[in-house]
mmCIF file with all atom_site columns, C-alpha atoms in Angstrom:
data_model
loop_
_atom_site.group_PDB
_atom_site.id
_atom_site.type_symbol
_atom_site.label_atom_id
_atom_site.label_alt_id
_atom_site.label_comp_id
_atom_site.label_asym_id
_atom_site.label_entity_id
_atom_site.label_seq_id
_atom_site.pdbx_PDB_ins_code
_atom_site.Cartn_x
_atom_site.Cartn_y
_atom_site.Cartn_z
_atom_site.occupancy
_atom_site.B_iso_or_equiv
_atom_site.pdbx_formal_charge
_atom_site.auth_seq_id
_atom_site.auth_comp_id
_atom_site.auth_asym_id
_atom_site.auth_atom_id
_atom_site.pdbx_PDB_model_num
ATOM 1   C CA . MET N 1 1   ? -0.568  -35.033  12.655  1.00 0.00 ? 296 MET N CA 1
ATOM 2   C CA . VAL N 1 2   ? -3.236  -37.749  13.051  1.00 0.00 ? 297 VAL N CA 1
ATOM 3   C CA . PHE N 1 3   ? -6.124  -37.582  15.491  1.00 0.00 ? 298 PHE N CA 1
ATOM 4   C CA . MET N 1 4   ? -8.748  -40.324  16.195  1.00 0.00 ? 299 MET N CA 1
ATOM 5   C CA . THR N 1 5   ? -12.364 -39.344  16.981  1.00 0.00 ? 300 THR N CA 1
ATOM 6   C CA . ASP N 1 6   ? -15.384 -41.640  17.094  1.00 0.00 ? 301 ASP N CA 1
ATOM 7   C CA . PHE N 1 7   ? -13.433 -44.354  15.341  1.00 0.00 ? 302 PHE N CA 1
ATOM 8   C CA . HIS N 1 8   ? -12.834 -42.090  12.335  1.00 0.00 ? 303 HIS N CA 1
ATOM 9   C CA . LEU N 1 9   ? -9.350  -41.121  11.338  1.00 0.00 ? 304 LEU N CA 1
ATOM 10  C CA . GLN N 1 10  ? -8.981  -37.438  10.585  1.00 0.00 ? 305 GLN N CA 1
ATOM 11  C CA . THR N 1 11  ? -5.820  -36.012  9.108   1.00 0.00 ? 306 THR N CA 1
ATOM 12  C CA . PHE N 1 12  ? -4.424  -32.616  9.936   1.00 0.00 ? 307 PHE N CA 1
ATOM 13  C CA . PRO N 1 13  ? -2.355  -31.180  7.106   1.00 0.00 ? 308 PRO N CA 1
ATOM 14  C CA . PRO N 1 14  ? 0.801   -29.233  7.929   1.00 0.00 ? 309 PRO N CA 1
ATOM 15  C CA . GLY N 1 15  ? -1.264  -26.020  8.223   1.00 0.00 ? 310 GLY N CA 1
ATOM 16  C CA . GLY N 1 16  ? -3.254  -27.660  11.033  1.00 0.00 ? 311 GLY N CA 1
ATOM 17  C CA . GLN N 1 17  ? -6.675  -27.348  9.385   1.00 0.00 ? 312 GLN N CA 1
ATOM 18  C CA . ILE N 1 18  ? -9.148  -30.224  9.462   1.00 0.00 ? 313 ILE N CA 1
ATOM 19  C CA . LEU N 1 19  ? -10.163 -31.427  6.015   1.00 0.00 ? 314 LEU N CA 1
ATOM 20  C CA . PRO N 1 20  ? -13.879 -30.918  5.399   1.00 0.00 ? 315 PRO N CA 1
ATOM 21  C CA . LYS N 1 21  ? -15.912 -34.122  5.841   1.00 0.00 ? 316 LYS N CA 1
ATOM 22  C CA . ARG N 1 22  ? -17.617 -33.501  2.527   1.00 0.00 ? 317 ARG N CA 1
ATOM 23  C CA . LYS N 1 23  ? -14.315 -33.826  0.718   1.00 0.00 ? 318 LYS N CA 1
ATOM 24  C CA . LEU N 1 24  ? -13.593 -37.143  2.451   1.00 0.00 ? 319 LEU N CA 1
ATOM 25  C CA . VAL N 1 25  ? -17.015 -38.519  1.505   1.00 0.00 ? 320 VAL N CA 1
ATOM 26  C CA . GLU N 1 26  ? -16.598 -37.478  -2.119  1.00 0.00 ? 321 GLU N CA 1
ATOM 27  C CA . SER N 1 27  ? -13.281 -39.262  -2.420  1.00 0.00 ? 322 SER N CA 1
ATOM 28  C CA . ASN N 1 28  ? -14.745 -42.394  -0.827  1.00 0.00 ? 323 ASN N CA 1
ATOM 29  C CA . SER N 1 29  ? -17.727 -42.383  -3.190  1.00 0.00 ? 324 SER N CA 1
ATOM 30  C CA . GLU N 1 30  ? -15.451 -41.902  -6.193  1.00 0.00 ? 325 GLU N CA 1
ATOM 31  C CA . GLN N 1 31  ? -13.400 -44.881  -5.065  1.00 0.00 ? 326 GLN N CA 1
ATOM 32  C CA . GLY N 1 32  ? -16.577 -46.909  -4.490  1.00 0.00 ? 327 GLY N CA 1
ATOM 33  C CA . ARG N 1 33  ? -17.881 -45.957  -7.920  1.00 0.00 ? 328 ARG N CA 1
ATOM 34  C CA . PHE N 1 34  ? -14.600 -47.052  -9.516  1.00 0.00 ? 329 PHE N CA 1
ATOM 35  C CA . LEU N 1 35  ? -14.729 -50.408  -7.696  1.00 0.00 ? 330 LEU N CA 1
ATOM 36  C CA . TYR N 1 36  ? -18.340 -50.914  -8.756  1.00 0.00 ? 331 TYR N CA 1
ATOM 37  C CA . VAL N 1 37  ? -17.554 -50.168  -12.425 1.00 0.00 ? 332 VAL N CA 1
ATOM 38  C CA . PHE N 1 38  ? -14.414 -52.319  -12.316 1.00 0.00 ? 333 PHE N CA 1
ATOM 39  C CA . GLN N 1 39  ? -16.314 -55.285  -10.812 1.00 0.00 ? 334 GLN N CA 1
ATOM 40  C CA . ARG N 1 40  ? -19.029 -54.968  -13.457 1.00 0.00 ? 335 ARG N CA 1
ATOM 41  C CA . PHE N 1 41  ? -16.394 -54.856  -16.200 1.00 0.00 ? 336 PHE N CA 1
ATOM 42  C CA . VAL N 1 42  ? -14.630 -57.966  -14.892 1.00 0.00 ? 337 VAL N CA 1
ATOM 43  C CA . SER N 1 43  ? -17.973 -59.798  -14.539 1.00 0.00 ? 338 SER N CA 1
ATOM 44  C CA . ALA N 1 44  ? -18.940 -58.934  -18.114 1.00 0.00 ? 339 ALA N CA 1
ATOM 45  C CA . LEU N 1 45  ? -15.534 -60.031  -19.359 1.00 0.00 ? 340 LEU N CA 1
ATOM 46  C CA . LEU N 1 46  ? -15.791 -63.396  -17.559 1.00 0.00 ? 341 LEU N CA 1
ATOM 47  C CA . TYR N 1 47  ? -19.338 -63.909  -18.843 1.00 0.00 ? 342 TYR N CA 1
ATOM 48  C CA . ALA N 1 48  ? -18.213 -63.242  -22.424 1.00 0.00 ? 343 ALA N CA 1
ATOM 49  C CA . ALA N 1 49  ? -15.285 -65.640  -22.027 1.00 0.00 ? 344 ALA N CA 1
ATOM 50  C CA . CYS N 1 50  ? -17.612 -68.382  -20.746 1.00 0.00 ? 345 CYS N CA 1
ATOM 51  C CA . LEU N 1 51  ? -19.948 -67.872  -23.702 1.00 0.00 ? 346 LEU N CA 1
ATOM 52  C CA . LEU N 1 52  ? -17.068 -68.128  -26.148 1.00 0.00 ? 347 LEU N CA 1
ATOM 53  C CA . ILE N 1 53  ? -15.787 -71.313  -24.536 1.00 0.00 ? 348 ILE N CA 1
ATOM 54  C CA . LEU N 1 54  ? -19.081 -73.122  -23.885 1.00 0.00 ? 349 LEU N CA 1
ATOM 55  C CA . THR N 1 55  ? -21.164 -72.187  -26.927 1.00 0.00 ? 350 THR N CA 1
ATOM 56  C CA . PRO N 1 56  ? -19.163 -74.132  -29.550 1.00 0.00 ? 351 PRO N CA 1
ATOM 57  C CA . ALA N 1 57  ? -19.163 -77.239  -27.337 1.00 0.00 ? 352 ALA N CA 1
ATOM 58  C CA . ALA N 1 58  ? -22.921 -77.099  -26.847 1.00 0.00 ? 353 ALA N CA 1
ATOM 59  C CA . HIS N 1 59  ? -23.566 -76.790  -30.582 1.00 0.00 ? 354 HIS N CA 1
ATOM 60  C CA . ALA N 1 60  ? -20.801 -79.088  -31.777 1.00 0.00 ? 355 ALA N CA 1
ATOM 61  C CA . GLN N 1 61  ? -22.928 -82.240  -31.724 1.00 0.00 ? 356 GLN N CA 1
ATOM 62  C CA . PRO N 1 62  ? -26.623 -81.458  -31.550 1.00 0.00 ? 357 PRO N CA 1
ATOM 63  C CA . VAL N 1 63  ? -29.090 -84.076  -30.421 1.00 0.00 ? 358 VAL N CA 1
ATOM 64  C CA . GLN N 1 64  ? -31.268 -85.296  -33.263 1.00 0.00 ? 359 GLN N CA 1
ATOM 65  C CA . GLU N 1 65  ? -33.543 -88.157  -34.208 1.00 0.00 ? 360 GLU N CA 1
ATOM 66  C CA . PRO N 1 66  ? -31.780 -90.576  -36.563 1.00 0.00 ? 361 PRO N CA 1
ATOM 67  C CA . ALA N 1 67  ? -33.969 -90.839  -39.657 1.00 0.00 ? 362 ALA N CA 1
ATOM 68  C CA . ARG N 1 68  ? -35.713 -94.089  -40.591 1.00 0.00 ? 363 ARG N CA 1
ATOM 69  C CA . GLY N 1 69  ? -33.577 -96.311  -42.751 1.00 0.00 ? 364 GLY N CA 1
ATOM 70  C CA . THR N 1 70  ? -30.257 -94.749  -41.708 1.00 0.00 ? 365 THR N CA 1
ATOM 71  C CA . ALA N 1 71  ? -27.302 -96.820  -40.571 1.00 0.00 ? 366 ALA N CA 1
ATOM 72  C CA . GLU N 1 72  ? -27.192 -94.964  -37.245 1.00 0.00 ? 367 GLU N CA 1
ATOM 73  C CA . ARG N 1 73  ? -30.821 -95.773  -36.423 1.00 0.00 ? 368 ARG N CA 1
ATOM 74  C CA . SER N 1 74  ? -30.319 -99.445  -37.353 1.00 0.00 ? 369 SER N CA 1
ATOM 75  C CA . ALA N 1 75  ? -27.129 -99.666  -35.287 1.00 0.00 ? 370 ALA N CA 1
ATOM 76  C CA . ILE N 1 76  ? -28.848 -98.205  -32.201 1.00 0.00 ? 371 ILE N CA 1
ATOM 77  C CA . LEU N 1 77  ? -31.891 -100.494 -32.457 1.00 0.00 ? 372 LEU N CA 1
ATOM 78  C CA . ASN N 1 78  ? -29.695 -103.530 -33.184 1.00 0.00 ? 373 ASN N CA 1
ATOM 79  C CA . ALA N 1 79  ? -27.755 -102.761 -29.987 1.00 0.00 ? 374 ALA N CA 1
ATOM 80  C CA . VAL N 1 80  ? -31.052 -102.846 -28.052 1.00 0.00 ? 375 VAL N CA 1
ATOM 81  C CA . ARG N 1 81  ? -32.249 -106.081 -29.705 1.00 0.00 ? 376 ARG N CA 1
ATOM 82  C CA . PRO N 1 82  ? -30.158 -108.625 -27.668 1.00 0.00 ? 377 PRO N CA 1
ATOM 83  C CA . LEU N 1 83  ? -31.373 -107.013 -24.438 1.00 0.00 ? 378 LEU N CA 1
ATOM 84  C CA . ALA N 1 84  ? -34.996 -107.185 -25.584 1.00 0.00 ? 379 ALA N CA 1
ATOM 85  C CA . GLU N 1 85  ? -34.692 -110.775 -26.798 1.00 0.00 ? 380 GLU N CA 1
ATOM 86  C CA . ALA N 1 86  ? -33.148 -111.851 -23.480 1.00 0.00 ? 381 ALA N CA 1
ATOM 87  C CA . HIS N 1 87  ? -36.098 -110.324 -21.604 1.00 0.00 ? 382 HIS N CA 1
ATOM 88  C CA . PHE N 1 88  ? -38.997 -111.045 -23.974 1.00 0.00 ? 383 PHE N CA 1
ATOM 89  C CA . GLY N 1 89  ? -37.797 -113.982 -26.094 1.00 0.00 ? 384 GLY N CA 1
ATOM 90  C CA . ALA N 1 90  ? -36.774 -113.909 -29.753 1.00 0.00 ? 385 ALA N CA 1
ATOM 91  C CA . PRO N 1 91  ? -37.587 -112.608 -32.296 1.00 0.00 ? 386 PRO N CA 1
ATOM 92  C CA . VAL N 1 92  ? -38.361 -108.974 -31.444 1.00 0.00 ? 387 VAL N CA 1
ATOM 93  C CA . GLU N 1 93  ? -38.955 -105.832 -33.469 1.00 0.00 ? 388 GLU N CA 1
ATOM 94  C CA . PHE N 1 94  ? -39.663 -102.342 -32.168 1.00 0.00 ? 389 PHE N CA 1
ATOM 95  C CA . VAL N 1 95  ? -42.209 -99.594  -32.498 1.00 0.00 ? 390 VAL N CA 1
ATOM 96  C CA . VAL N 1 96  ? -40.100 -96.522  -31.760 1.00 0.00 ? 391 VAL N CA 1
ATOM 97  C CA . SER N 1 97  ? -41.771 -93.820  -29.672 1.00 0.00 ? 392 SER N CA 1
ATOM 98  C CA . TRP N 1 98  ? -38.597 -91.827  -28.903 1.00 0.00 ? 393 TRP N CA 1
ATOM 99  C CA . LEU N 1 99  ? -35.113 -91.975  -30.362 1.00 0.00 ? 394 LEU N CA 1
ATOM 100 C CA . ARG N 1 100 ? -32.469 -89.279  -30.044 1.00 0.00 ? 395 ARG N CA 1
ATOM 101 C CA . ALA N 1 101 ? -28.706 -89.405  -30.513 1.00 0.00 ? 396 ALA N CA 1
ATOM 102 C CA . GLY N 1 102 ? -25.899 -86.902  -30.114 1.00 0.00 ? 397 GLY N CA 1
ATOM 103 C CA . GLY N 1 103 ? -22.534 -86.423  -28.493 1.00 0.00 ? 398 GLY N CA 1
ATOM 104 C CA . GLY N 1 104 ? -21.845 -90.158  -28.419 1.00 0.00 ? 399 GLY N CA 1
ATOM 105 C CA . TRP N 1 105 ? -25.074 -90.875  -26.492 1.00 0.00 ? 400 TRP N CA 1
ATOM 106 C CA . ALA N 1 106 ? -28.445 -92.257  -27.587 1.00 0.00 ? 401 ALA N CA 1
ATOM 107 C CA . PHE N 1 107 ? -31.736 -92.711  -25.768 1.00 0.00 ? 402 PHE N CA 1
ATOM 108 C CA . ALA N 1 108 ? -34.528 -94.905  -27.103 1.00 0.00 ? 403 ALA N CA 1
ATOM 109 C CA . GLY N 1 109 ? -38.098 -95.450  -26.018 1.00 0.00 ? 404 GLY N CA 1
ATOM 110 C CA . VAL N 1 110 ? -39.422 -98.555  -27.766 1.00 0.00 ? 405 VAL N CA 1
ATOM 111 C CA . ALA N 1 111 ? -42.426 -100.861 -27.585 1.00 0.00 ? 406 ALA N CA 1
ATOM 112 C CA . PRO N 1 112 ? -41.243 -104.393 -28.379 1.00 0.00 ? 407 PRO N CA 1
ATOM 113 C CA . GLN N 1 113 ? -43.459 -106.672 -30.460 1.00 0.00 ? 408 GLN N CA 1
ATOM 114 C CA . ARG N 1 114 ? -43.172 -109.825 -32.527 1.00 0.00 ? 409 ARG N CA 1
ATOM 115 C CA . PRO N 1 115 ? -42.370 -109.495 -36.246 1.00 0.00 ? 410 PRO N CA 1
ATOM 116 C CA . GLY N 1 116 ? -45.466 -108.512 -38.171 1.00 0.00 ? 411 GLY N CA 1
ATOM 117 C CA . GLY N 1 117 ? -46.884 -106.590 -35.197 1.00 0.00 ? 412 GLY N CA 1
ATOM 118 C CA . ALA N 1 118 ? -48.037 -109.466 -32.972 1.00 0.00 ? 413 ALA N CA 1
ATOM 119 C CA . PRO N 1 119 ? -48.074 -108.391 -29.307 1.00 0.00 ? 414 PRO N CA 1
ATOM 120 C CA . ILE N 1 120 ? -45.760 -109.999 -26.752 1.00 0.00 ? 415 ILE N CA 1
ATOM 121 C CA . ASP N 1 121 ? -47.611 -111.676 -23.896 1.00 0.00 ? 416 ASP N CA 1
ATOM 122 C CA . LEU N 1 122 ? -46.039 -110.376 -20.687 1.00 0.00 ? 417 LEU N CA 1
ATOM 123 C CA . ARG N 1 123 ? -46.977 -113.640 -18.916 1.00 0.00 ? 418 ARG N CA 1
ATOM 124 C CA . ASN N 1 124 ? -44.559 -115.512 -21.198 1.00 0.00 ? 419 ASN N CA 1
ATOM 125 C CA . THR N 1 125 ? -41.559 -113.332 -20.350 1.00 0.00 ? 420 THR N CA 1
ATOM 126 C CA . VAL N 1 126 ? -39.150 -113.040 -17.430 1.00 0.00 ? 421 VAL N CA 1
ATOM 127 C CA . TYR N 1 127 ? -41.510 -110.345 -16.094 1.00 0.00 ? 422 TYR N CA 1
ATOM 128 C CA . ALA N 1 128 ? -44.498 -112.684 -15.636 1.00 0.00 ? 423 ALA N CA 1
ATOM 129 C CA . SER N 1 129 ? -44.462 -112.366 -11.827 1.00 0.00 ? 424 SER N CA 1
ATOM 130 C CA . GLU N 1 130 ? -44.040 -108.577 -11.957 1.00 0.00 ? 425 GLU N CA 1
ATOM 131 C CA . ALA N 1 131 ? -46.700 -107.772 -14.558 1.00 0.00 ? 426 ALA N CA 1
ATOM 132 C CA . ASP N 1 132 ? -49.005 -106.151 -11.995 1.00 0.00 ? 427 ASP N CA 1
ATOM 133 C CA . TYR N 1 133 ? -46.309 -103.631 -11.074 1.00 0.00 ? 428 TYR N CA 1
ATOM 134 C CA . MET N 1 134 ? -45.320 -102.661 -14.601 1.00 0.00 ? 429 MET N CA 1
ATOM 135 C CA . ASP N 1 135 ? -46.694 -100.245 -17.139 1.00 0.00 ? 430 ASP N CA 1
ATOM 136 C CA . GLY N 1 136 ? -46.580 -102.662 -20.075 1.00 0.00 ? 431 GLY N CA 1
ATOM 137 C CA . LEU N 1 137 ? -43.482 -103.563 -22.052 1.00 0.00 ? 432 LEU N CA 1
ATOM 138 C CA . GLN N 1 138 ? -42.445 -100.027 -23.010 1.00 0.00 ? 433 GLN N CA 1
ATOM 139 C CA . THR N 1 139 ? -38.655 -100.125 -22.767 1.00 0.00 ? 434 THR N CA 1
ATOM 140 C CA . TYR N 1 140 ? -36.285 -97.195  -22.329 1.00 0.00 ? 435 TYR N CA 1
ATOM 141 C CA . VAL N 1 141 ? -32.610 -97.642  -23.127 1.00 0.00 ? 436 VAL N CA 1
ATOM 142 C CA . LEU N 1 142 ? -29.593 -95.364  -22.684 1.00 0.00 ? 437 LEU N CA 1
ATOM 143 C CA . LEU N 1 143 ? -26.707 -96.181  -25.012 1.00 0.00 ? 438 LEU N CA 1
ATOM 144 C CA . ARG N 1 144 ? -23.138 -94.922  -25.376 1.00 0.00 ? 439 ARG N CA 1
ATOM 145 C CA . TYR N 1 145 ? -21.072 -95.102  -28.547 1.00 0.00 ? 440 TYR N CA 1
ATOM 146 C CA . GLN N 1 146 ? -17.723 -96.625  -27.555 1.00 0.00 ? 441 GLN N CA 1
ATOM 147 C CA . TYR N 1 147 ? -15.325 -99.137  -29.098 1.00 0.00 ? 442 TYR N CA 1
ATOM 148 C CA . ASP N 1 148 ? -16.826 -98.511  -32.557 1.00 0.00 ? 443 ASP N CA 1
ATOM 149 C CA . ARG N 1 149 ? -20.331 -99.634  -31.597 1.00 0.00 ? 444 ARG N CA 1
ATOM 150 C CA . TRP N 1 150 ? -23.410 -98.694  -29.564 1.00 0.00 ? 445 TRP N CA 1
ATOM 151 C CA . ASN N 1 151 ? -23.474 -100.218 -26.065 1.00 0.00 ? 446 ASN N CA 1
ATOM 152 C CA . VAL N 1 152 ? -26.390 -100.399 -23.617 1.00 0.00 ? 447 VAL N CA 1
ATOM 153 C CA . VAL N 1 153 ? -25.520 -98.433  -20.474 1.00 0.00 ? 448 VAL N CA 1
ATOM 154 C CA . ASP N 1 154 ? -28.885 -98.388  -18.669 1.00 0.00 ? 449 ASP N CA 1
ATOM 155 C CA . PHE N 1 155 ? -32.435 -99.553  -19.314 1.00 0.00 ? 450 PHE N CA 1
ATOM 156 C CA . ALA N 1 156 ? -35.870 -99.917  -17.759 1.00 0.00 ? 451 ALA N CA 1
ATOM 157 C CA . VAL N 1 157 ? -38.793 -102.088 -18.820 1.00 0.00 ? 452 VAL N CA 1
ATOM 158 C CA . GLY N 1 158 ? -42.324 -100.924 -18.006 1.00 0.00 ? 453 GLY N CA 1
ATOM 159 C CA . PRO N 1 159 ? -41.362 -98.100  -15.629 1.00 0.00 ? 454 PRO N CA 1
ATOM 160 C CA . THR N 1 160 ? -44.212 -96.358  -13.862 1.00 0.00 ? 455 THR N CA 1
ATOM 161 C CA . ASP N 1 161 ? -42.305 -93.086  -13.510 1.00 0.00 ? 456 ASP N CA 1
ATOM 162 C CA . VAL N 1 162 ? -39.647 -91.023  -15.255 1.00 0.00 ? 457 VAL N CA 1
ATOM 163 C CA . PHE N 1 163 ? -36.777 -93.080  -13.854 1.00 0.00 ? 458 PHE N CA 1
ATOM 164 C CA . TRP N 1 164 ? -34.013 -91.059  -15.500 1.00 0.00 ? 459 TRP N CA 1
ATOM 165 C CA . HIS N 1 165 ? -35.058 -87.758  -13.891 1.00 0.00 ? 460 HIS N CA 1
ATOM 166 C CA . GLY N 1 166 ? -32.550 -86.922  -11.165 1.00 0.00 ? 461 GLY N CA 1
ATOM 167 C CA . HIS N 1 167 ? -30.416 -90.005  -11.812 1.00 0.00 ? 462 HIS N CA 1
ATOM 168 C CA . PRO N 1 168 ? -26.695 -89.040  -11.682 1.00 0.00 ? 463 PRO N CA 1
ATOM 169 C CA . LEU N 1 169 ? -25.868 -91.012  -14.839 1.00 0.00 ? 464 LEU N CA 1
ATOM 170 C CA . TYR N 1 170 ? -28.280 -88.921  -16.892 1.00 0.00 ? 465 TYR N CA 1
ATOM 171 C CA . ARG N 1 171 ? -26.719 -85.625  -15.773 1.00 0.00 ? 466 ARG N CA 1
ATOM 172 C CA . GLN N 1 172 ? -23.853 -86.202  -18.202 1.00 0.00 ? 467 GLN N CA 1
ATOM 173 C CA . VAL N 1 173 ? -25.949 -86.756  -21.332 1.00 0.00 ? 468 VAL N CA 1
ATOM 174 C CA . PRO N 1 174 ? -26.610 -83.893  -23.780 1.00 0.00 ? 469 PRO N CA 1
ATOM 175 C CA . LEU N 1 175 ? -29.714 -81.780  -23.255 1.00 0.00 ? 470 LEU N CA 1
ATOM 176 C CA . GLY N 1 176 ? -32.654 -82.970  -25.330 1.00 0.00 ? 471 GLY N CA 1
ATOM 177 C CA . LEU N 1 177 ? -31.557 -86.609  -25.362 1.00 0.00 ? 472 LEU N CA 1
ATOM 178 C CA . THR N 1 178 ? -34.317 -87.759  -23.000 1.00 0.00 ? 473 THR N CA 1
ATOM 179 C CA . PRO N 1 179 ? -38.000 -86.856  -23.353 1.00 0.00 ? 474 PRO N CA 1
#
């Protein structure tokens, strides 16, 4: 027999006695405890699975600075050179302030100059009319290694802010690539 009181379902066993409320509460709390433990177990299991899957990928190709004199460093800077020469005139060499590569990406922060260290006069470049709005010739370049070579993907000359921060393109590069 089933009887409804105050929106609570109470069951009458065949003997007609009402089950004590305390017994009902204990069974509910045991069930709640089981659900809580089960949910925690599943969460821990999913967390462990994510760590196993993501950790090798994150450490597979660490971001590092290509050492001076290496082929990788030369290839990255030589990929930047045509861009710099188109903007500042040829010939150009670089003072590197930041260079990191990893995961098929590279990011360079360079100060272009003439061979031997002679400065480039901004008034004799394509930026002559914008010199007042620029922070010098410091150039930042994002590169991607594709088709067996480094390719310029994005760049900025004389930015007055951290232009890559928040830019959607830079969300896909490895951590530590940009300053």
